[in-house]
Tab-separated table of C-alpha atoms in Angstrom:
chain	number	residue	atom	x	y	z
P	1	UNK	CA	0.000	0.000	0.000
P	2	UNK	CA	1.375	3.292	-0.842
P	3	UNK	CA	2.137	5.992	1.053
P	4	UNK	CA	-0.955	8.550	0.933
P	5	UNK	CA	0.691	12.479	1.321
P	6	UNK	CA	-1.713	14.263	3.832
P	7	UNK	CA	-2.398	16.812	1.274
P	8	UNK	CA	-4.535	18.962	4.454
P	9	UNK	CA	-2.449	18.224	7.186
P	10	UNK	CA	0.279	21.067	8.372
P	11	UNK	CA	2.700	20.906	10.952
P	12	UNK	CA	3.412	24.271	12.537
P	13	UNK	CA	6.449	25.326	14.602
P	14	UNK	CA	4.362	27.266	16.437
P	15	UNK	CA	1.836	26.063	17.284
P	16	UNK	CA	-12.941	19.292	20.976
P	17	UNK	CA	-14.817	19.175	18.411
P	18	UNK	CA	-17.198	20.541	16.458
P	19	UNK	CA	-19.811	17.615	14.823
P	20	UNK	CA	-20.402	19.540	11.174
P	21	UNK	CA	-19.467	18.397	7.879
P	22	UNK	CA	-15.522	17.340	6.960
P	23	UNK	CA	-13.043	20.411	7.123
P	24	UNK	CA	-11.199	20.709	3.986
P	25	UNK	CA	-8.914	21.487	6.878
P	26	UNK	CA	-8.824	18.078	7.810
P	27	UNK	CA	-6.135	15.431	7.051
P	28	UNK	CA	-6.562	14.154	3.793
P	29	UNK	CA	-8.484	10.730	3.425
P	30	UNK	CA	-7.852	7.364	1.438
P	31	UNK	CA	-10.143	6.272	-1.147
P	32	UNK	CA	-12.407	4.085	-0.940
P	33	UNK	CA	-14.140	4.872	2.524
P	34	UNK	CA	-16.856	2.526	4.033
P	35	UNK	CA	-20.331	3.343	3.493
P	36	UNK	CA	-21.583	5.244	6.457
P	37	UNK	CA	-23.893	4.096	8.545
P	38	UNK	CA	-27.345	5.710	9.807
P	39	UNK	CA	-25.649	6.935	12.623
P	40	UNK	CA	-23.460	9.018	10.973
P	41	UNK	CA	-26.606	11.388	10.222
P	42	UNK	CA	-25.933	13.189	13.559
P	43	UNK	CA	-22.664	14.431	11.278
P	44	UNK	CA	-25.171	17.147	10.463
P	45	UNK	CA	-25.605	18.487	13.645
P	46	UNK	CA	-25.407	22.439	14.599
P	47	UNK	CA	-21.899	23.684	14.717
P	48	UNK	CA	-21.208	23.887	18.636
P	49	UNK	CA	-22.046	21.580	20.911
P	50	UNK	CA	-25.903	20.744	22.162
P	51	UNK	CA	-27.692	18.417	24.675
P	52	UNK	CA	-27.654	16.076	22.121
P	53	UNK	CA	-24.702	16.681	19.799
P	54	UNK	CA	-21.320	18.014	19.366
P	55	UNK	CA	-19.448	18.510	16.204
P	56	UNK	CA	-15.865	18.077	15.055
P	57	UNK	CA	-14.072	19.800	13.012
P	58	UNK	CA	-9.942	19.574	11.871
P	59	UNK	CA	-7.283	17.277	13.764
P	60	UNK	CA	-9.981	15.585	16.129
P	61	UNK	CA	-7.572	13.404	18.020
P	62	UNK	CA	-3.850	12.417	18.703
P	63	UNK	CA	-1.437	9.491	20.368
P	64	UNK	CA	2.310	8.781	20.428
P	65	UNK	CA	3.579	5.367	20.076
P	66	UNK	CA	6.982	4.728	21.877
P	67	UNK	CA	9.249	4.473	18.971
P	68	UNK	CA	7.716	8.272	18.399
P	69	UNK	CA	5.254	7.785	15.591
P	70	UNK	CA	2.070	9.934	15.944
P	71	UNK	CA	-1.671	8.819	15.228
P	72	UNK	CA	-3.876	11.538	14.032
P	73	UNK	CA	-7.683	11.318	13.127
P	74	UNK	CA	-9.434	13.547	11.209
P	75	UNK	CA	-12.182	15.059	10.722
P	76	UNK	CA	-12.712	13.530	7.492
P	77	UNK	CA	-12.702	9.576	8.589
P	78	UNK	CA	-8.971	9.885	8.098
P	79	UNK	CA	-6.711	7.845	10.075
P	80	UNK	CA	-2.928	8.278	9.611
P	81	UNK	CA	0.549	7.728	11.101
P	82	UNK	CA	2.987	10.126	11.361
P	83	UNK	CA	7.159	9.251	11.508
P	84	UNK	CA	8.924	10.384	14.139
P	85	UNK	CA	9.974	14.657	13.867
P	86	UNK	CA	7.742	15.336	11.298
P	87	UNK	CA	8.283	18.335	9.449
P	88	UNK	CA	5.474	20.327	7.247
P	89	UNK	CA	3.379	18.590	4.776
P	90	UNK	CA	5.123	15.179	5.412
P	91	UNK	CA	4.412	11.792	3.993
P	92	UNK	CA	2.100	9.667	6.245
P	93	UNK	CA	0.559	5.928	6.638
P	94	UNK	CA	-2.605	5.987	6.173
P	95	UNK	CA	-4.620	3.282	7.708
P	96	UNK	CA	-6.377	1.560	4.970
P	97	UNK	CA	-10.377	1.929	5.785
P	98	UNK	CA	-11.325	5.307	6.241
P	99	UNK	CA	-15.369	5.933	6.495
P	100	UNK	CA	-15.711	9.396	5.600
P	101	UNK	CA	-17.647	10.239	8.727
P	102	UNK	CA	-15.494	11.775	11.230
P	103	UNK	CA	-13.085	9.631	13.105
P	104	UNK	CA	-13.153	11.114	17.188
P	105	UNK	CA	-10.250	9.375	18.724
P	106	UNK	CA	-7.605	6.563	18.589
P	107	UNK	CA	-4.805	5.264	20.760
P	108	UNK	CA	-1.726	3.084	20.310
P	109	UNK	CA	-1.514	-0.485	22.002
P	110	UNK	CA	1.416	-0.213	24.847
P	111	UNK	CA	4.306	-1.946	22.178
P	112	UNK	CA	3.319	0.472	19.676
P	113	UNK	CA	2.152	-2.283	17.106
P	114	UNK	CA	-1.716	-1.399	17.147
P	115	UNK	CA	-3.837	1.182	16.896
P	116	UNK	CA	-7.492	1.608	17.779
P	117	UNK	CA	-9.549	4.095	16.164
P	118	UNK	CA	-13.373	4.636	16.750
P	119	UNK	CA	-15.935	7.401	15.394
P	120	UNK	CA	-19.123	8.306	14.544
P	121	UNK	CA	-20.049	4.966	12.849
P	122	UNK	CA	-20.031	2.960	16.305
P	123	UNK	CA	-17.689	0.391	15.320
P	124	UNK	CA	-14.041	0.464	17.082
P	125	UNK	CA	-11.591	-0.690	14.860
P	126	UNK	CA	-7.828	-2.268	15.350
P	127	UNK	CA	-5.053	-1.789	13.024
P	128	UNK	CA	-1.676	-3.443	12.297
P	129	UNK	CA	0.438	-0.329	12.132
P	130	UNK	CA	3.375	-1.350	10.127
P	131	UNK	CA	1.081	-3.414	7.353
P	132	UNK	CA	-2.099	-0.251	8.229
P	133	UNK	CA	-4.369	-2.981	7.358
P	134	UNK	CA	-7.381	-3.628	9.485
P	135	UNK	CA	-7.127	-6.679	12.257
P	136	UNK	CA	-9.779	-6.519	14.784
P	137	UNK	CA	-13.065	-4.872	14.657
P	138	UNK	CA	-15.317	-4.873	17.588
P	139	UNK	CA	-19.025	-3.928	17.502
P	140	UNK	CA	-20.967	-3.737	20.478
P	141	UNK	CA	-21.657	0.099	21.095
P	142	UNK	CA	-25.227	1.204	19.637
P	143	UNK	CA	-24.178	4.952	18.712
P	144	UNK	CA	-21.637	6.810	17.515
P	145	UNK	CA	-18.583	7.031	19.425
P	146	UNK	CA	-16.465	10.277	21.073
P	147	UNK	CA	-13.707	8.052	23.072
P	148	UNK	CA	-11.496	4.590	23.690
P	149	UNK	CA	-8.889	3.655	25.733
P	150	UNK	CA	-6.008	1.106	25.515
P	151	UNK	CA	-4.805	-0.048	28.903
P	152	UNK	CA	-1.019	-0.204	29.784
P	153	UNK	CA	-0.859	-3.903	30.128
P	154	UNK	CA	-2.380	-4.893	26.669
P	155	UNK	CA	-5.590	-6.131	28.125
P	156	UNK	CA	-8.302	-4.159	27.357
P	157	UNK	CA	-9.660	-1.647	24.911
P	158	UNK	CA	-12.397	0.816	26.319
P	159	UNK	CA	-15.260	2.572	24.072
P	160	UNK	CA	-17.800	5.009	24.578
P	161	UNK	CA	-20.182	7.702	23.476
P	162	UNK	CA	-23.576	8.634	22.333
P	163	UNK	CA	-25.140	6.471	25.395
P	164	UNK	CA	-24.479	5.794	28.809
P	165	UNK	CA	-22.894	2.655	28.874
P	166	UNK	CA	-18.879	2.127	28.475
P	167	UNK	CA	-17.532	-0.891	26.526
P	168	UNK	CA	-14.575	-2.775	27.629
P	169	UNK	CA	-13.303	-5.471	25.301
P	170	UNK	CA	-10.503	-8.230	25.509
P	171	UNK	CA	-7.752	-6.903	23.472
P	172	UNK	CA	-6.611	-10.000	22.389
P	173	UNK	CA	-10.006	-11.699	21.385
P	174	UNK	CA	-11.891	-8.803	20.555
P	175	UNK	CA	-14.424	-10.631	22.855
P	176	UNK	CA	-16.250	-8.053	25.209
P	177	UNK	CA	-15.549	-8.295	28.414
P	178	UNK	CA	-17.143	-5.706	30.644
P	179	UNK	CA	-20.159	-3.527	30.201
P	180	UNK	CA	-20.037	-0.652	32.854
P	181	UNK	CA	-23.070	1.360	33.482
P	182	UNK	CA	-23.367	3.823	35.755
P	183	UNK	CA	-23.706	7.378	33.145
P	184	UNK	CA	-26.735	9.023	32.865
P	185	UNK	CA	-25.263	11.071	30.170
P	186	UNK	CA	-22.888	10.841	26.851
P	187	UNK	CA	-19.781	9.165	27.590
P	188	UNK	CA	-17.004	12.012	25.958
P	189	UNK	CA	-13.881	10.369	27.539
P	190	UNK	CA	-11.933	7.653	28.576
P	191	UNK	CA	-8.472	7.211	30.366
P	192	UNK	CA	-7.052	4.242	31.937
P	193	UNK	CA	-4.711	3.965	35.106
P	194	UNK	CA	-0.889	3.833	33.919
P	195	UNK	CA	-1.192	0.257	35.823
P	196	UNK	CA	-4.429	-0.819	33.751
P	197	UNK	CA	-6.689	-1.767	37.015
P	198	UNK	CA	-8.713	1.996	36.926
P	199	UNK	CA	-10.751	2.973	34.296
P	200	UNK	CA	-11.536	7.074	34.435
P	201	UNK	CA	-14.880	7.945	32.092
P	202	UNK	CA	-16.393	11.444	31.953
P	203	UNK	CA	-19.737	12.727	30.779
P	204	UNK	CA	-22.124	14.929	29.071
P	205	UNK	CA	-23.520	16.086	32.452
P	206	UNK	CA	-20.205	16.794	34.401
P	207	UNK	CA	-19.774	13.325	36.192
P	208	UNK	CA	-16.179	11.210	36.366
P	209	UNK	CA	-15.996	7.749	37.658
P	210	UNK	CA	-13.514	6.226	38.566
P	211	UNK	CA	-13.726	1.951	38.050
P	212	UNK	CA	-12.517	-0.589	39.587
P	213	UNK	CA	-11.235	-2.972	36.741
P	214	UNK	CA	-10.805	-5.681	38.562
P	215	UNK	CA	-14.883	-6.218	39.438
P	216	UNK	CA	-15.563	-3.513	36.560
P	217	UNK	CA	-17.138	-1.604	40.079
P	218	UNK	CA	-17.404	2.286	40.675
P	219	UNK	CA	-14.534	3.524	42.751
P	220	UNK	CA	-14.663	6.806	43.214
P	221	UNK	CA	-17.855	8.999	41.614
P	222	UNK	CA	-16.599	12.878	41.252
P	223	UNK	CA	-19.014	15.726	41.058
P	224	UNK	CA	-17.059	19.143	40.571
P	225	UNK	CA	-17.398	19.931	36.569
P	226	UNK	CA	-20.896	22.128	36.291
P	227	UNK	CA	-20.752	21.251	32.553
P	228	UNK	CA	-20.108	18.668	29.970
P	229	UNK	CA	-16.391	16.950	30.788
P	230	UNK	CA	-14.306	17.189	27.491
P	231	UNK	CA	-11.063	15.011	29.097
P	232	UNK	CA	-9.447	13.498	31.044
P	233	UNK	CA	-5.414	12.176	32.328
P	234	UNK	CA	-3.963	10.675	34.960
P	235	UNK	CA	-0.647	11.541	36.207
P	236	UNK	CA	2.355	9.123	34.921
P	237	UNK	CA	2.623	7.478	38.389
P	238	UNK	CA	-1.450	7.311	39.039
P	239	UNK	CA	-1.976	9.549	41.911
P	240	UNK	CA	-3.683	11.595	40.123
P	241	UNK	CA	-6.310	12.060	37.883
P	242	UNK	CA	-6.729	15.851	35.784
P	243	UNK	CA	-10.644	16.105	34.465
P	244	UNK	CA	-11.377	19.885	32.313
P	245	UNK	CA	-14.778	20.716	30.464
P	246	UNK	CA	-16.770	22.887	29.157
P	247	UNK	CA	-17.125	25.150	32.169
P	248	UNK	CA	-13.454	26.356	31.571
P	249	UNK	CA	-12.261	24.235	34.654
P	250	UNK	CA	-9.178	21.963	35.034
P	251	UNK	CA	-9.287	20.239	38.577
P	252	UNK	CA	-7.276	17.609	40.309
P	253	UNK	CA	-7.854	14.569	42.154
P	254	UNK	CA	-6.373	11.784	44.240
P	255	UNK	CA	-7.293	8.656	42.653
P	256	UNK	CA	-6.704	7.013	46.557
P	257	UNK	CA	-9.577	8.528	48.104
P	258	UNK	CA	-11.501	10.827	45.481
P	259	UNK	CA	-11.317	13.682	46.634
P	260	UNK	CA	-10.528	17.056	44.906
P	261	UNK	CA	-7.226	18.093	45.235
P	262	UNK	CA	-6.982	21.571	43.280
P	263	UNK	CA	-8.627	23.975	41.054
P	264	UNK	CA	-6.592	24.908	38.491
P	265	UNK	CA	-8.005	28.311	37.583
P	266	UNK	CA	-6.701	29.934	34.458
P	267	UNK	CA	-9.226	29.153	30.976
P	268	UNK	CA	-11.331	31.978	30.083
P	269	UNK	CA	-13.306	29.327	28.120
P	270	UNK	CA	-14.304	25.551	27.391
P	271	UNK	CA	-10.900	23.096	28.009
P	272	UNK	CA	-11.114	20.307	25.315
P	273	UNK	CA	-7.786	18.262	26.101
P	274	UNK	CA	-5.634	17.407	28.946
P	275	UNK	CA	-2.132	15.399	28.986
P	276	UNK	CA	0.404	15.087	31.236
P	277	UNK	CA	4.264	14.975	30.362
P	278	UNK	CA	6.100	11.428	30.717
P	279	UNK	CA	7.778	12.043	33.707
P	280	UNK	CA	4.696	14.014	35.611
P	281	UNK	CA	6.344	16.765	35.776
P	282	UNK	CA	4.001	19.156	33.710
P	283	UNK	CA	0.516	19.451	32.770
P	284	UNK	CA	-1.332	20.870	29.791
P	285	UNK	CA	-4.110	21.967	28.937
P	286	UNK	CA	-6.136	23.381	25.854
P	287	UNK	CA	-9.599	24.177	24.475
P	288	UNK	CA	-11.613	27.359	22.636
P	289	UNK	CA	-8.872	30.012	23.575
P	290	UNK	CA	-6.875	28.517	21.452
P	291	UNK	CA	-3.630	28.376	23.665
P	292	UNK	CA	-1.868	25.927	26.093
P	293	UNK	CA	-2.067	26.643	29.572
P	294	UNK	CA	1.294	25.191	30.828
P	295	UNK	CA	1.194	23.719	34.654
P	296	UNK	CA	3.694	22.966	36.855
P	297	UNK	CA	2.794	19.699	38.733
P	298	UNK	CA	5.710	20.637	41.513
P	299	UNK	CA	3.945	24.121	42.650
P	300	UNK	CA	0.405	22.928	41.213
P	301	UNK	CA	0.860	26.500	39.247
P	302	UNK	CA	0.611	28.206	35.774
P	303	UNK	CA	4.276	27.797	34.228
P	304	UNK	CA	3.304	29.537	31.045
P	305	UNK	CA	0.930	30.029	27.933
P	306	UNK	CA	1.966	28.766	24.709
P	307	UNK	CA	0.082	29.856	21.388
P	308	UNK	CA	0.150	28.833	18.198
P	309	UNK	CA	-0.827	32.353	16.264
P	310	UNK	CA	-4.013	30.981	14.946
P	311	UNK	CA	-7.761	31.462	16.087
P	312	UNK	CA	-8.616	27.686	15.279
P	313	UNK	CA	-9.884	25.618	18.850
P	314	UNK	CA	-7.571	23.249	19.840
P	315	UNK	CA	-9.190	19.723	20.397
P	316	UNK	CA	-6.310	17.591	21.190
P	317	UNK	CA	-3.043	17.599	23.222
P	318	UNK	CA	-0.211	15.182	23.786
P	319	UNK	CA	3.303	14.999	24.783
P	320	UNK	CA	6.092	13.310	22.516
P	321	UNK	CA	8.223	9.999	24.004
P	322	UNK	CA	10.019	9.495	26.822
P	323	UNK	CA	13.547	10.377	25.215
P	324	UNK	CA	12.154	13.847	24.084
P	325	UNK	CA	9.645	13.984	26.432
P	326	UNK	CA	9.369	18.065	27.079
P	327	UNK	CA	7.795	18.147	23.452
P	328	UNK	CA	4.562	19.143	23.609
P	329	UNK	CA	2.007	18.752	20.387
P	330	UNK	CA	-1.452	20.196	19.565
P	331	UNK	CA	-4.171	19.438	16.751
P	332	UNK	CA	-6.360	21.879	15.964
P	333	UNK	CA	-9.605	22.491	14.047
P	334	UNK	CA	-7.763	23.902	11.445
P	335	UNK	CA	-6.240	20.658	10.492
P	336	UNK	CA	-2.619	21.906	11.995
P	337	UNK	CA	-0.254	20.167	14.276
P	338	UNK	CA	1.753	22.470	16.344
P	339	UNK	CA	5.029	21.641	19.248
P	340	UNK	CA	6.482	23.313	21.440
P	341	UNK	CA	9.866	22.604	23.774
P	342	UNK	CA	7.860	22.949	27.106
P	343	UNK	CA	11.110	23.327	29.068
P	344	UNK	CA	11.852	26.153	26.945
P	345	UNK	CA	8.351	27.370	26.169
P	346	UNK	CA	9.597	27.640	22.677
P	347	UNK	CA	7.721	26.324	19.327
P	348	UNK	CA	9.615	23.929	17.639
C-alpha cells in the first residue's frame, strides 16, 4: 500500500470538536471509505455543541507510540501515522479503511504495534500499524462514538459515546468483556490507570468515575465539573487524575480517596484536552482560547501560555516519548499540528 501524502495536514512550529461536515482542513483521506452508517446522520448536527450533539471539526484526536510515531484522526474519517519529527506537509501511513464520517479518537496499544480508532459509525476498529491494514473490529456500542482507551498492560480496549454505557473489550479476542453502566449522560472520555486496574470515564452532564477494573465496580464517583467533561489524564505514576470541560475548569484529584485536590483556575473558556508529560512533571491543557495553559505539577501553578498564532480551537493535546519527552504537540480544528519545547516554552 502506498504511502498517501496528507495533502490537508500542516505541521506548525508554532503552534474538541465541532460535529459539522468534513473540514477541507482536515487530514486528507484514502479512497475508498466505508459506506456510512445511519448513525453518521448526527454528522449534520449544529456547529457547537448541544444536549444532544457536538461537532468536530480539523485534527480531532492524537497518540504517540513509543518508537515516536504519531496517530492523528481527522475530521474527514482519516486515520494516519505520522514518523517520528515530522516536518510540514510530510508523507504519512494511512490506515487503509477510512469511512468518511469523522473519526473522534484513537490510541496506540502499549508496544506500539496497534492502533485503535473509533468514530461516529459505532464500530471500534484495530489496526496493524506497520502493514495499516485492518485486524480486529469490535461492535458492540449502539451509537456513535467520542472516546477509547487502551490499557497499559495490553488487556483491554475501552469505548464510549452517544449512550451511557462504556464498553470494555478483551484486546486480544476482541471478545467483550465488561459492560459498565453507571452514566446518565454521553460518555465524551476515557483514560485508563498507567497500571491498567482503573478505568476514568467522563460525561455529558459533568460526572467522572472512577472503576474498579478488577470487578468492573465504581470507585470513586466525582461531582465538581458544572458542565459537559471534554477530558481526562492521569498523572504518569497514578496519583492523580486531571478532568477539564466545558465550564473552563481543570481540577485535580487523588485517585486514593476521590477527593478534589486543586482547582486549576486559568481558561477563560471551554478546556477540550488534557495530557500530562512522561515524567509528571508538567501538565497541559487546551480548548476554545486557542492556547496551552502550561502547569507545573511541583507548585500545582501556571508555568506559562503557549500559542500557536491561529484562532482555530484546539481539540487535542499530547506529549512526545520518553527520550524527548518536554515536546509538547497540539491538533487543531484547522487541520494543523503544532510543538512546542515545554522546558523552553519555545515552538519547535
Amino acid at each position: 500500500i502506498a504511502l498517501a501524502c496528507a495533502s490537508g495536514l500542516l505541521v506548525m512550529a508554532c503552534g474538541g470538536g465541532d460535529q459539522s461536515a468534513p473540514s477541507s482542513a482536515a487530514p486528507a483521506a484514502v479512497a475508498g471509505r466505508e459506506t456510512a452508517t445511519a448513525a453518521a446522520a448526527t454528522d449534520q448536527a449544529p456547529k457547537r455543541k448541544t444536549a444532544r450533539g457536538r461537532a468536530w471539526r480539523g485534527i480531532t484526536a492524537m497518540d504517540v507510540a513509543p518508537d515516536g510515531k504519531v496517530a492523528i484522526a481527522g475530521s474527514d474519517g482519516s486515520v494516519q501515522t505520522l514518523p517520528e519529527n515530522s516536518n510540514a506537509r510530510t508523507a504519512s501511513a494511512m490506515m487503509a479503511d477510512a469511512t468518511g464520517v469523522a473519526a473522534t479518537a484513537v490510541a496506540f496499544s502499549a508496544d506500539g504495534k496497534h492502533l485503535v480508532g473509533v468514530g461516529r459509525d459505532s464500530v471500534t476498529r484495530i489496526w496493524n500499524v506497520e502493514s495499516r491494514a485492518r485486524v480486529m473490529s469490535l461492535h458492540g456500542n449502539e451509537h456513535p462514538i467520542r472516546a477509547v482507551a487502551v490499557s497499559a498492560d495490553g488487556t483491554y480496549v475501552a469505548s464510549a459515546g452517544e449512550e451511557t454505557r462504556v464498553m470494555v473489550w478483551n484486546a486480544t479476542t476482541g471478545k467483550l468483556a465488561k459492560i459498565l453502566s453507571g452514566h446518565a449522560s454521553f460518555v465524551n472520555t476515557l483514560a485508563f490507570s498507567p497500571d491498567g486496574r482503573m478505568l476514568a470515564t467522563g460525561d455529558a452532564s459533568g460526572k467522572v468515575v472512577i472503576w474498579n477494573m478488577a470487578n468492573g465496580a465504581p470507585r470513586h464517583q466525582l461531582a465538581e465539573h458544572t458542565d459537559e467533561v471534554n477530558s481526562l489524564a492521569f498523572s504518569p505514576e497514578g496519583r492523580f487524575l486531571a478532568t477539564a470541560g466545558e465550564d473552563g475548569r481543570v481540577v485535580l484529584w487523588s485517585t486514593d480517596n476521590g477527593q478534589k485536590v486543586q482547582a486549576l483556575e486559568g481558561h477563560q473558556g471551554p478546556v477540550r484536552a488534557l495530557a500530562f508529560s512522561r515524567d509528571g512533571e508538567w501538565l497541559a491543557s487546551g480548548g476554545e482560547e486557542a492556547k496551552v495553559l502550561v502547569w507545573d505539577m511541583g507548585t500545582r501553578r501556571l508555568s506559562k501560555t503557549l500559542t500557536t498564532g491561529t484562532a482555530a480551537a484546539l481539540n487535542t493535546l499530547v506529549f512526545d516519548a520518553l527520550k524527548r519527552k518536554q515536546i509538547l504537540l497540539a491538533g487543531d480544528e484547522d487541520g494543523r499540528v503544532s510543538r512546542w519545547d515545554v522546558v523552553a516554552g519555545l515552538p519547535r
